[in-house]
Short mmCIF file of C-alpha atoms in Angstrom, two decimals:
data_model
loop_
_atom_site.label_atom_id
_atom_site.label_comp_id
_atom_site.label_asym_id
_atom_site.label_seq_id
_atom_site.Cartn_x
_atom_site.Cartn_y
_atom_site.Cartn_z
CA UNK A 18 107.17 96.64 60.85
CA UNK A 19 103.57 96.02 61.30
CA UNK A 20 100.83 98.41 61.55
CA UNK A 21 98.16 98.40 63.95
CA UNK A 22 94.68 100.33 64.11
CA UNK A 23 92.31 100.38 66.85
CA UNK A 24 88.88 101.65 67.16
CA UNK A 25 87.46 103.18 68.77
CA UNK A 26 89.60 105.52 69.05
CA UNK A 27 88.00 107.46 71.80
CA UNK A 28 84.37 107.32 73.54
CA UNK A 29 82.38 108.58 76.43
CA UNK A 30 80.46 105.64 77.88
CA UNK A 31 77.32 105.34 80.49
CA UNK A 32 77.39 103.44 83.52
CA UNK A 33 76.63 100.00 82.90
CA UNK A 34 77.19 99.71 79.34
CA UNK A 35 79.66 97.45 77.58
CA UNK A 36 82.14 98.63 75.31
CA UNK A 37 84.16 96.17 72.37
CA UNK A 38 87.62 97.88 71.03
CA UNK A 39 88.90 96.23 67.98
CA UNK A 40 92.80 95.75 67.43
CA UNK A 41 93.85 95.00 63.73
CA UNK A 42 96.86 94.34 62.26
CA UNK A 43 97.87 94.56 58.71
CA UNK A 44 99.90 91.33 59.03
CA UNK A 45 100.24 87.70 60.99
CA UNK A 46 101.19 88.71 64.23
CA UNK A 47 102.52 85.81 66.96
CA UNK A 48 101.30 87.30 69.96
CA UNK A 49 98.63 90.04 70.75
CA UNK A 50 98.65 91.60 74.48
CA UNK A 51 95.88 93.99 75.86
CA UNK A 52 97.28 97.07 78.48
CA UNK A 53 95.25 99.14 80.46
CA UNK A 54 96.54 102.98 81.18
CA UNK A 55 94.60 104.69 84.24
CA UNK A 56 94.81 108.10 84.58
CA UNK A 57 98.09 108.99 85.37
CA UNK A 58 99.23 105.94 85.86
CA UNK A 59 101.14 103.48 83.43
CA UNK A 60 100.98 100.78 82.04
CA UNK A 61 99.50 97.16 83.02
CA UNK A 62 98.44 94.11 81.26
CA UNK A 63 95.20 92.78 81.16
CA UNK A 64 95.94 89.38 79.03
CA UNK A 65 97.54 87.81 76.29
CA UNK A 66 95.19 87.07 73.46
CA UNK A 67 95.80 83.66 72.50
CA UNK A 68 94.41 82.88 68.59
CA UNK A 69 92.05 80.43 68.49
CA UNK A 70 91.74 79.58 72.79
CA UNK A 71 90.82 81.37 75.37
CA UNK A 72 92.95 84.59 76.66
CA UNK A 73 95.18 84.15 79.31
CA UNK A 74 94.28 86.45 82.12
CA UNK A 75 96.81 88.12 84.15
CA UNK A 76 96.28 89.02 88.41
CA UNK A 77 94.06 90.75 88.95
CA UNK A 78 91.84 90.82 85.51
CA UNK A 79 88.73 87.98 84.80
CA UNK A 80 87.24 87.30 81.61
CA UNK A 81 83.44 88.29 82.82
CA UNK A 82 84.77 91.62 82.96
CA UNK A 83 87.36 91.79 80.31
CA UNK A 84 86.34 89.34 77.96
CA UNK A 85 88.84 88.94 75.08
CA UNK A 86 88.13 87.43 71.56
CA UNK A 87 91.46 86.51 68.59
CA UNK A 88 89.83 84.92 65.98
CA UNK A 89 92.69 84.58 63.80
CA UNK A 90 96.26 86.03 63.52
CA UNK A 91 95.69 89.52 62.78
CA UNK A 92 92.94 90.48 64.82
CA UNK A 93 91.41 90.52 68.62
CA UNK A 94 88.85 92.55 70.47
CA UNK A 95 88.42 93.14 74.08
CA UNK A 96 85.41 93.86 76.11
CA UNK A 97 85.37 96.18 78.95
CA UNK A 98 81.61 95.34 80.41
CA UNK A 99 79.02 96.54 82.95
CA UNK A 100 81.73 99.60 83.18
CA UNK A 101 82.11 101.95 86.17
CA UNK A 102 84.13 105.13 86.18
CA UNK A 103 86.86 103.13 87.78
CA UNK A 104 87.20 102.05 83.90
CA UNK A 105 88.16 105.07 82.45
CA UNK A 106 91.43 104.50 81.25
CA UNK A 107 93.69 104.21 77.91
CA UNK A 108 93.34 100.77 76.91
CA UNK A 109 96.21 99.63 74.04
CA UNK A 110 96.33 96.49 72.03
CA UNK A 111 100.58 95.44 71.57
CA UNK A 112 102.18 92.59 69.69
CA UNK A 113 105.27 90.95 68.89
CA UNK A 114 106.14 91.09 65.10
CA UNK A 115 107.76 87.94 63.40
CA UNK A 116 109.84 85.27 65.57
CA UNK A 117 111.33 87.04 67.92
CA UNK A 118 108.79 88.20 71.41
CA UNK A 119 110.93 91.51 72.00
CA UNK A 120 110.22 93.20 68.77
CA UNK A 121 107.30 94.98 70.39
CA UNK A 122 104.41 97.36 68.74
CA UNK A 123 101.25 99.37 69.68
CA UNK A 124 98.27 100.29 68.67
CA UNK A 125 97.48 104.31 69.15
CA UNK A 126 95.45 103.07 72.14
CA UNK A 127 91.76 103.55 72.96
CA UNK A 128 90.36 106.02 75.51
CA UNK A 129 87.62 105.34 77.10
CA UNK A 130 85.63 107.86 79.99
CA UNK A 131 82.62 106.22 81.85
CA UNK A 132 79.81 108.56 82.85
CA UNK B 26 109.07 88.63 90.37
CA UNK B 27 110.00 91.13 87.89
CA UNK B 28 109.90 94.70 89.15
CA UNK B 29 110.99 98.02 87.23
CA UNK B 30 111.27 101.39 89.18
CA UNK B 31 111.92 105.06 88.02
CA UNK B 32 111.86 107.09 91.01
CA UNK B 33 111.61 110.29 89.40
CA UNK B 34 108.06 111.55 88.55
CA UNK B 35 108.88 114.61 86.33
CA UNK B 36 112.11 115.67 85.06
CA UNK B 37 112.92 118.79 83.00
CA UNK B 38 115.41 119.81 81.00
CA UNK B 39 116.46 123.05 78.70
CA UNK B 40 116.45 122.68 75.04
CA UNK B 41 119.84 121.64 74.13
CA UNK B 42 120.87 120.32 76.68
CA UNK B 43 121.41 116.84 78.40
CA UNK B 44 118.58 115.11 80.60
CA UNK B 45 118.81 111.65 82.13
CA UNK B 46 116.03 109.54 83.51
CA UNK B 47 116.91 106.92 85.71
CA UNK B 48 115.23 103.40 85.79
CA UNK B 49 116.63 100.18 88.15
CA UNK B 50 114.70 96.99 87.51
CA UNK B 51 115.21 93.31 89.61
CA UNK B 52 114.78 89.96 87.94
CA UNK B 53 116.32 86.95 88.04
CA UNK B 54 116.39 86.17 84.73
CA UNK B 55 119.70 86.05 82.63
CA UNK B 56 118.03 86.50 79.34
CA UNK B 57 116.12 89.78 79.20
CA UNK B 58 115.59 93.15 77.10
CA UNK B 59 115.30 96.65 78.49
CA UNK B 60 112.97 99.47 76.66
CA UNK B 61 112.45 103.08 76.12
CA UNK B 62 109.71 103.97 75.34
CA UNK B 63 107.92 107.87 75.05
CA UNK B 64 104.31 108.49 75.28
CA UNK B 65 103.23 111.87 74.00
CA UNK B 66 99.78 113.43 74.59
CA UNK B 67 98.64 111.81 71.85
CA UNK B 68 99.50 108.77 73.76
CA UNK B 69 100.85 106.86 71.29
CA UNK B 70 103.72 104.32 72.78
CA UNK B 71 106.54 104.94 70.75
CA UNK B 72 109.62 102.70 71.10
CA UNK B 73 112.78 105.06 71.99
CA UNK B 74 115.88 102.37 72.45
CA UNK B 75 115.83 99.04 73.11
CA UNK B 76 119.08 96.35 75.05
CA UNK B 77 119.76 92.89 75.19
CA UNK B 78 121.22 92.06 78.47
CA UNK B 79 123.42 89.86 77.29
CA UNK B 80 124.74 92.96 75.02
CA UNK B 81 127.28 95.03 77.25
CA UNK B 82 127.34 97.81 74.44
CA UNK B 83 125.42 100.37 75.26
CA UNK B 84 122.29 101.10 72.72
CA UNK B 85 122.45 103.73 70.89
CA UNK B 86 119.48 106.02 68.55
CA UNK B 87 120.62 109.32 67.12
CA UNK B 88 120.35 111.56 70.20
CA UNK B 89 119.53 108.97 72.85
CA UNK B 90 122.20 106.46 74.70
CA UNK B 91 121.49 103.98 77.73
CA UNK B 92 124.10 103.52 80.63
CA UNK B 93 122.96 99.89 81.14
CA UNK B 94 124.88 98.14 84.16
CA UNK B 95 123.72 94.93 84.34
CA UNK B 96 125.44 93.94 88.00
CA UNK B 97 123.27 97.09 89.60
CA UNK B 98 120.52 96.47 87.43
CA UNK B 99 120.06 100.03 86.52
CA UNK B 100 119.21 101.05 82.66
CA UNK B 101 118.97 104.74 82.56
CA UNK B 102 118.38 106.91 79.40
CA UNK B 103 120.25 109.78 78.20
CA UNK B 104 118.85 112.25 76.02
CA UNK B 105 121.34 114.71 74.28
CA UNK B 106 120.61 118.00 72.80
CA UNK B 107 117.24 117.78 74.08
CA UNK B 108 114.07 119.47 71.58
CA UNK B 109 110.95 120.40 72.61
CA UNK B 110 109.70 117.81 70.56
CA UNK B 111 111.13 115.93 73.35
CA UNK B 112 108.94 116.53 76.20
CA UNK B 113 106.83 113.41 77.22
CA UNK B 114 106.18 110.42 79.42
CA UNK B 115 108.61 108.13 79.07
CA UNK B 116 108.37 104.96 80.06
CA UNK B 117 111.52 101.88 81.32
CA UNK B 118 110.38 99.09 80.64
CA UNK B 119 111.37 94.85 80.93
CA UNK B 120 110.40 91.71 79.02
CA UNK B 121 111.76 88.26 79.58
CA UNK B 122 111.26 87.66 76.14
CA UNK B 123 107.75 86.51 76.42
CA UNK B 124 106.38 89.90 74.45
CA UNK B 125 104.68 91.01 77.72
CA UNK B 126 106.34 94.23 79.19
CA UNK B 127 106.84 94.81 82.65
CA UNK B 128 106.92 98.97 82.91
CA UNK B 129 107.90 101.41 85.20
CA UNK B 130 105.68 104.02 86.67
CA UNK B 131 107.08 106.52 84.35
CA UNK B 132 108.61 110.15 83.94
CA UNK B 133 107.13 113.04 82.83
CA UNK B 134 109.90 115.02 80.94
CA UNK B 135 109.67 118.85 80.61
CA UNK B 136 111.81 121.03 77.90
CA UNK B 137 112.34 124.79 78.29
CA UNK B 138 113.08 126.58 75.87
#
């Protein structure tokens, strides 16, 4: 299995402001997926991270807002920026581990509350 | 489009005993996997049980089973002699085997004790 730490873990965040969470895996990982949790709610994906191009957005989610970065094959950040209280969520890096796409891990998750 | 549905919000359940949470998905894909998977407060996603459609066996983990019928595309979980460590969100969930999930809007699981 792979582990997977994220940072920050949690943070309060003003109006406005951007925010980077880090996802890092202690191993080569093939694919690296970003979720966002609202309150209450469960779970939906933002993008793939692909390594080395850009992310792959799904509906719904743009890269000005939710810009993603995967410089290599163990990590990625995203971005959640000029953020609104509408952004307070759980957001929660996941990957696939080794060849095959259903063996499926993830990160503690980060929670973020816009003020 | 894939779609997964649990149409209960909250369940509960008394310690030791037998809770079921029900979960029907539609695809029409004939290669697919089902999850499990339980979110505590601490909101960790932690994988429960996992099928492979093409499996008809029913998974299996220590104290938790599926009932997966493919034909009514329904992939319920069972949880037997249910602890307190039990109580949760838990979540259904789909992939086509891309890695992306597809989940459902989840069920909040309550054990008395």
């Amino acid at each position: 299995s792979a582990v997977i730490s994220q940072k920050p873990s949690r943070d309060i965040c003003q109006r406005g402001t951007s925010l980077t969470i880090q996802c890092q895996v202690d191993s080569q990982v093939t694919m690296m997926f970003w979720y966002r949790q609202q309150p209450g709610q469960s779970l939906t994906l933002i993008a793939t991270a692909n390594q080395g191009s850009e992310a792959t957005y799904e509906s719904g989610f743009v890269i000005d807002k939710f810009p993603i970065s995967r410089p290599n094959l163990t990590f990625s950040t995203l971005t959640v920026s000029n953020m609104s209280p509408e952004d307070s969520s759980i957001y929660l890096c996941s990957i696939t581990y080794g060849p095959d796409l259903t063996t499926i891990y993830f990160g503690e998750g980060s929670w973020l509350t816009v003020v | 489009a894939q779609t997964v549905t649990q149409s209960q919000p909250e369940m509960s359940v008394q310690e030791a005993e037998t809770v079921t949470l029900s979960c029907t998905y539609d695809t029409s894909e004939s290669d697919y996997y089902l999850f499990w998977y339980k979110q505590p407060p601490s909101r960790q996603m932690i994988l429960v049980i996992r099928q492979e459609a093409y499996k008809q066996q029913n998974a299996t983990e220590n104290r938790f089973s599926v009932n997966f019928q493919k034909a009514a595309k329904s992939f319920s979980l069972k949880i037997s002699d249910s602890q307190l460590g039990d109580a949760a969100m838990y979540f259904c969930a789909f992939t086509s085997n891309t890695g992306k999930l597809i989940f459902g809007q989840g069920t909040t699981l309550q054990v008395k004790p």
